[in-house]
Amino acid sequence: MKANKCINSITLFIFRSNARGMQYGIGTYLHELTEALLSNTNLKIVLVSYKSTDVKEISILKTTDRHIEVKIPQPLIPIKLNNAFDNKYASTVSKLLFKMIPQNEQVIFQFNYIDDLPFLLKVKEYFDFPVISIVHFAHFQQIFEGKIMKISGLNLDKPTDNIEFTLSREREMYRQSDHIVSVTRYMKDFLIDEYGINPDKISVIKNGLNQKNNEQVSEKETTEIRKRFGFGENEIILLFSGRIDTCKGINYLMEAFEQACIKNNSLRLVMLGQGSIQDCQERIQSCFGKVTYTGFLPRETVTEFYKIADIGIVPSVYDHCPYSVLEMMANGIPLIMTRINGLDELLSDEECVFINPVISSEGDISFSIEEITGSILSLAADKERRTRLAAKSYETYMKRFTAAGMAESMHKLFYSLLKQRKPVAENETSQGR
């Protein structure tokens, strides 16, 4: 199917796997992007949810005339997954989509995860419309705990183990894409330097958040919420939001919080998210009662925690443009963050408190417990500074990280790609690792 150059309206097909990330940052991204893009009346969105576990047959859900979700189930009979099966499944899905596209429709295909690669390749085979990939993170970070030096020596052209195979697939996905959207400059540089991607086909578009209610929370409301949740009126609530995982720096946070509690008895740590808490408990034996684990919560309850938090803390070992940071910025919560690649692009020293990483000669990333402890105590004791940092970070959110701004940039990109199709650059196949 050929792309017509006369562009009146666009249909955006967004592919969504059942990977864990869809429950967290990527899932939030897709929700925020979809909602914001639909404000453009000339845009239609079809969300393709493949290998869905909540349907037994192909299901088409029509939220509105311009917002449709196609759910495609996993095979009824368990099949050992392999490339041949993935390719056949992707081919079947692509043929289904072919029937859904009118003859003169203008289409963009968007992919978000490495599992999407077979679908990306089939879409390029069957259609002549732009294919874009969104870079939310890099797999080397999960595999090597953020240590980019570990990539050195890997042979991605002839992979021989699972690590090389995974990174080779990731590289192939980006090389085969007509355009790439990275949520940070750091990841754009990584794609250029390590995967040999042409810089001209990479755009940096930051994550965006639609914060519907930015009204100042009254003291009466704050007191009522604190009382309902069992928090004291004078407690300083330190809020962590995200997966309870070592990659999020939980171990450093626990040790630092325990040390901080020795000097300030009014501190309270709220862990807003899911994950294993066993390691956390072992590191804070002297202050069990000062840590609250919420588990998964509905959005309305999460919002209430944002209303009563005094300090937000993001001690990540590696991260990019996490929605937990944007949500805290949008809710006027002063932040303590690690100064790592990605996070350091969101705020400046005048807008948050940074914790500097300690990087060994082997590339291991660690943080000083004393520095984190000192930052917690310092900010907890200075309400005026908290107010100042919160105001500045909120201003930055409004200027750079709204969902409307993200959608506007994506919309411009869609039109640009449809007006001028660009093939994958030949020199990409011989550059990078």
PDB file of C-alpha atoms in Angstrom, residues 197-339:
ATOM      1  CA  ILE A 197      22.397   5.227  13.629  1.00  0.00           C
ATOM      2  CA  ASN A 198      22.273   8.234  11.303  1.00  0.00           C
ATOM      3  CA  PRO A 199      21.868  11.340  13.547  1.00  0.00           C
ATOM      4  CA  ASP A 200      19.536  12.928  10.983  1.00  0.00           C
ATOM      5  CA  LYS A 201      16.834  10.367  11.631  1.00  0.00           C
ATOM      6  CA  ILE A 202      16.760  10.795  15.425  1.00  0.00           C
ATOM      7  CA  SER A 203      14.605  13.401  17.163  1.00  0.00           C
ATOM      8  CA  VAL A 204      14.674  14.130  20.884  1.00  0.00           C
ATOM      9  CA  ILE A 205      11.142  14.603  22.189  1.00  0.00           C
ATOM     10  CA  LYS A 206      10.834  14.533  25.958  1.00  0.00           C
ATOM     11  CA  ASN A 207       8.045  12.737  27.763  1.00  0.00           C
ATOM     12  CA  GLY A 208       5.056  14.918  28.551  1.00  0.00           C
ATOM     13  CA  LEU A 209       2.416  14.879  31.258  1.00  0.00           C
ATOM     14  CA  ASN A 210      -1.120  16.233  31.290  1.00  0.00           C
ATOM     15  CA  GLN A 211      -1.569  17.512  34.821  1.00  0.00           C
ATOM     16  CA  LYS A 212      -5.279  18.307  34.980  1.00  0.00           C
ATOM     17  CA  ASN A 213      -5.417  19.903  38.423  1.00  0.00           C
ATOM     18  CA  ASN A 214      -2.658  22.332  39.351  1.00  0.00           C
ATOM     19  CA  GLU A 215      -4.585  24.195  42.036  1.00  0.00           C
ATOM     20  CA  GLN A 216      -2.795  24.936  45.300  1.00  0.00           C
ATOM     21  CA  VAL A 217      -3.699  22.344  47.938  1.00  0.00           C
ATOM     22  CA  SER A 218      -5.197  23.969  51.014  1.00  0.00           C
ATOM     23  CA  GLU A 219      -3.745  23.360  54.462  1.00  0.00           C
ATOM     24  CA  LYS A 220      -7.112  21.991  55.544  1.00  0.00           C
ATOM     25  CA  GLU A 221      -7.138  19.419  52.720  1.00  0.00           C
ATOM     26  CA  THR A 222      -3.546  18.397  53.439  1.00  0.00           C
ATOM     27  CA  THR A 223      -4.319  17.894  57.122  1.00  0.00           C
ATOM     28  CA  GLU A 224      -7.404  15.834  56.300  1.00  0.00           C
ATOM     29  CA  ILE A 225      -5.531  13.533  53.901  1.00  0.00           C
ATOM     30  CA  ARG A 226      -2.646  13.062  56.340  1.00  0.00           C
ATOM     31  CA  LYS A 227      -5.051  12.182  59.120  1.00  0.00           C
ATOM     32  CA  ARG A 228      -6.920   9.695  56.916  1.00  0.00           C
ATOM     33  CA  PHE A 229      -3.670   7.968  55.934  1.00  0.00           C
ATOM     34  CA  GLY A 230      -2.394   7.918  59.513  1.00  0.00           C
ATOM     35  CA  PHE A 231       0.406  10.470  59.126  1.00  0.00           C
ATOM     36  CA  GLY A 232       1.174  13.109  61.725  1.00  0.00           C
ATOM     37  CA  GLU A 233       0.631  16.760  60.914  1.00  0.00           C
ATOM     38  CA  ASN A 234       4.278  17.586  61.641  1.00  0.00           C
ATOM     39  CA  GLU A 235       5.855  14.605  59.896  1.00  0.00           C
ATOM     40  CA  ILE A 236       8.134  15.365  56.932  1.00  0.00           C
ATOM     41  CA  ILE A 237       6.956  12.962  54.233  1.00  0.00           C
ATOM     42  CA  LEU A 238       9.668  11.738  51.868  1.00  0.00           C
ATOM     43  CA  LEU A 239       8.065  10.186  48.772  1.00  0.00           C
ATOM     44  CA  PHE A 240       9.496   7.539  46.446  1.00  0.00           C
ATOM     45  CA  SER A 241       7.338   6.638  43.435  1.00  0.00           C
ATOM     46  CA  GLY A 242       8.147   3.758  41.084  1.00  0.00           C
ATOM     47  CA  ARG A 243       9.233   0.132  41.026  1.00  0.00           C
ATOM     48  CA  ILE A 244      10.863  -1.040  44.242  1.00  0.00           C
ATOM     49  CA  ASP A 245      13.976  -2.285  42.485  1.00  0.00           C
ATOM     50  CA  THR A 246      17.743  -2.022  42.934  1.00  0.00           C
ATOM     51  CA  CYS A 247      18.028  -0.158  39.619  1.00  0.00           C
ATOM     52  CA  LYS A 248      15.963   2.588  41.232  1.00  0.00           C
ATOM     53  CA  GLY A 249      18.584   2.980  43.967  1.00  0.00           C
ATOM     54  CA  ILE A 250      16.390   1.551  46.720  1.00  0.00           C
ATOM     55  CA  ASN A 251      19.342   0.145  48.676  1.00  0.00           C
ATOM     56  CA  TYR A 252      20.990   3.560  48.890  1.00  0.00           C
ATOM     57  CA  LEU A 253      17.709   5.199  49.857  1.00  0.00           C
ATOM     58  CA  MET A 254      17.039   2.761  52.697  1.00  0.00           C
ATOM     59  CA  GLU A 255      20.467   3.122  54.255  1.00  0.00           C
ATOM     60  CA  ALA A 256      20.413   6.903  53.932  1.00  0.00           C
ATOM     61  CA  PHE A 257      16.910   7.176  55.365  1.00  0.00           C
ATOM     62  CA  GLU A 258      17.851   5.089  58.394  1.00  0.00           C
ATOM     63  CA  GLN A 259      20.819   7.380  59.049  1.00  0.00           C
ATOM     64  CA  ALA A 260      18.656  10.480  58.581  1.00  0.00           C
ATOM     65  CA  CYS A 261      16.061   9.223  61.077  1.00  0.00           C
ATOM     66  CA  ILE A 262      18.725   9.112  63.790  1.00  0.00           C
ATOM     67  CA  LYS A 263      19.069  12.889  63.527  1.00  0.00           C
ATOM     68  CA  ASN A 264      15.493  13.828  62.598  1.00  0.00           C
ATOM     69  CA  ASN A 265      12.722  11.823  64.242  1.00  0.00           C
ATOM     70  CA  SER A 266       9.964  13.550  62.246  1.00  0.00           C
ATOM     71  CA  LEU A 267      10.867  11.894  58.927  1.00  0.00           C
ATOM     72  CA  ARG A 268       8.514   9.442  57.217  1.00  0.00           C
ATOM     73  CA  LEU A 269       9.287   7.507  54.005  1.00  0.00           C
ATOM     74  CA  VAL A 270       6.446   6.468  51.700  1.00  0.00           C
ATOM     75  CA  MET A 271       7.267   3.846  49.040  1.00  0.00           C
ATOM     76  CA  LEU A 272       4.650   4.365  46.344  1.00  0.00           C
ATOM     77  CA  GLY A 273       4.900   1.318  44.096  1.00  0.00           C
ATOM     78  CA  GLN A 274       5.297  -2.424  43.754  1.00  0.00           C
ATOM     79  CA  GLY A 275       8.276  -4.730  44.148  1.00  0.00           C
ATOM     80  CA  SER A 276      10.178  -6.825  46.648  1.00  0.00           C
ATOM     81  CA  ILE A 277      10.399  -5.172  50.064  1.00  0.00           C
ATOM     82  CA  GLN A 278      12.533  -7.863  51.731  1.00  0.00           C
ATOM     83  CA  ASP A 279      15.837  -6.129  50.987  1.00  0.00           C
ATOM     84  CA  CYS A 280      14.343  -2.830  52.083  1.00  0.00           C
ATOM     85  CA  GLN A 281      13.306  -4.218  55.450  1.00  0.00           C
ATOM     86  CA  GLU A 282      16.724  -5.693  56.111  1.00  0.00           C
ATOM     87  CA  ARG A 283      18.347  -2.287  55.652  1.00  0.00           C
ATOM     88  CA  ILE A 284      16.094  -0.282  57.970  1.00  0.00           C
ATOM     89  CA  GLN A 285      15.723  -2.479  61.033  1.00  0.00           C
ATOM     90  CA  SER A 286      15.951   0.455  63.419  1.00  0.00           C
ATOM     91  CA  CYS A 287      13.060   2.408  61.841  1.00  0.00           C
ATOM     92  CA  PHE A 288      10.482  -0.098  60.549  1.00  0.00           C
ATOM     93  CA  GLY A 289       7.628   2.082  61.726  1.00  0.00           C
ATOM     94  CA  LYS A 290       8.762   5.078  59.689  1.00  0.00           C
ATOM     95  CA  VAL A 291       8.425   3.406  56.281  1.00  0.00           C
ATOM     96  CA  THR A 292       5.075   2.933  54.530  1.00  0.00           C
ATOM     97  CA  TYR A 293       4.723   0.533  51.572  1.00  0.00           C
ATOM     98  CA  THR A 294       1.594   1.166  49.525  1.00  0.00           C
ATOM     99  CA  GLY A 295       1.776  -1.442  46.766  1.00  0.00           C
ATOM    100  CA  PHE A 296      -0.279  -0.732  43.659  1.00  0.00           C
ATOM    101  CA  LEU A 297      -2.760   2.111  44.107  1.00  0.00           C
ATOM    102  CA  PRO A 298      -5.463   3.634  41.895  1.00  0.00           C
ATOM    103  CA  ARG A 299      -4.557   6.945  40.281  1.00  0.00           C
ATOM    104  CA  GLU A 300      -6.868   8.905  42.587  1.00  0.00           C
ATOM    105  CA  THR A 301      -5.043   7.661  45.695  1.00  0.00           C
ATOM    106  CA  VAL A 302      -1.634   8.300  44.138  1.00  0.00           C
ATOM    107  CA  THR A 303      -2.706  11.891  43.554  1.00  0.00           C
ATOM    108  CA  GLU A 304      -3.548  12.251  47.235  1.00  0.00           C
ATOM    109  CA  PHE A 305      -0.053  11.128  48.228  1.00  0.00           C
ATOM    110  CA  TYR A 306       1.389  13.743  45.889  1.00  0.00           C
ATOM    111  CA  LYS A 307      -0.684  16.374  47.679  1.00  0.00           C
ATOM    112  CA  ILE A 308       0.843  15.627  51.094  1.00  0.00           C
ATOM    113  CA  ALA A 309       4.473  14.876  50.145  1.00  0.00           C
ATOM    114  CA  ASP A 310       7.107  17.317  51.425  1.00  0.00           C
ATOM    115  CA  ILE A 311      10.054  15.927  49.430  1.00  0.00           C
ATOM    116  CA  GLY A 312      10.315  13.628  46.429  1.00  0.00           C
ATOM    117  CA  ILE A 313      13.358  11.398  46.036  1.00  0.00           C
ATOM    118  CA  VAL A 314      14.604   9.676  42.873  1.00  0.00           C
ATOM    119  CA  PRO A 315      17.838   7.767  43.700  1.00  0.00           C
ATOM    120  CA  SER A 316      18.030   5.854  40.391  1.00  0.00           C
ATOM    121  CA  VAL A 317      21.219   4.085  39.313  1.00  0.00           C
ATOM    122  CA  TYR A 318      20.038   4.426  35.716  1.00  0.00           C
ATOM    123  CA  ASP A 319      16.942   6.063  34.271  1.00  0.00           C
ATOM    124  CA  HIS A 320      15.902   8.408  31.453  1.00  0.00           C
ATOM    125  CA  CYS A 321      12.821  10.598  31.588  1.00  0.00           C
ATOM    126  CA  PRO A 322      10.691   8.903  34.274  1.00  0.00           C
ATOM    127  CA  TYR A 323       7.105   9.936  34.738  1.00  0.00           C
ATOM    128  CA  SER A 324       7.531   9.827  38.508  1.00  0.00           C
ATOM    129  CA  VAL A 325       9.793  12.889  38.209  1.00  0.00           C
ATOM    130  CA  LEU A 326       7.377  14.732  35.914  1.00  0.00           C
ATOM    131  CA  GLU A 327       4.474  13.972  38.238  1.00  0.00           C
ATOM    132  CA  MET A 328       6.343  15.363  41.235  1.00  0.00           C
ATOM    133  CA  MET A 329       7.375  18.455  39.288  1.00  0.00           C
ATOM    134  CA  ALA A 330       3.781  18.997  38.202  1.00  0.00           C
ATOM    135  CA  ASN A 331       2.516  18.591  41.766  1.00  0.00           C
ATOM    136  CA  GLY A 332       4.950  21.083  43.263  1.00  0.00           C
ATOM    137  CA  ILE A 333       7.111  18.575  45.151  1.00  0.00           C
ATOM    138  CA  PRO A 334      10.789  19.553  45.633  1.00  0.00           C
ATOM    139  CA  LEU A 335      13.108  16.834  44.371  1.00  0.00           C
ATOM    140  CA  ILE A 336      16.296  15.055  45.403  1.00  0.00           C
ATOM    141  CA  MET A 337      17.668  13.196  42.357  1.00  0.00           C
ATOM    142  CA  THR A 338      20.806  11.363  41.317  1.00  0.00           C
ATOM    143  CA  ARG A 339      22.885  13.182  38.704  1.00  0.00           C
TER     144      ARG A 339
END
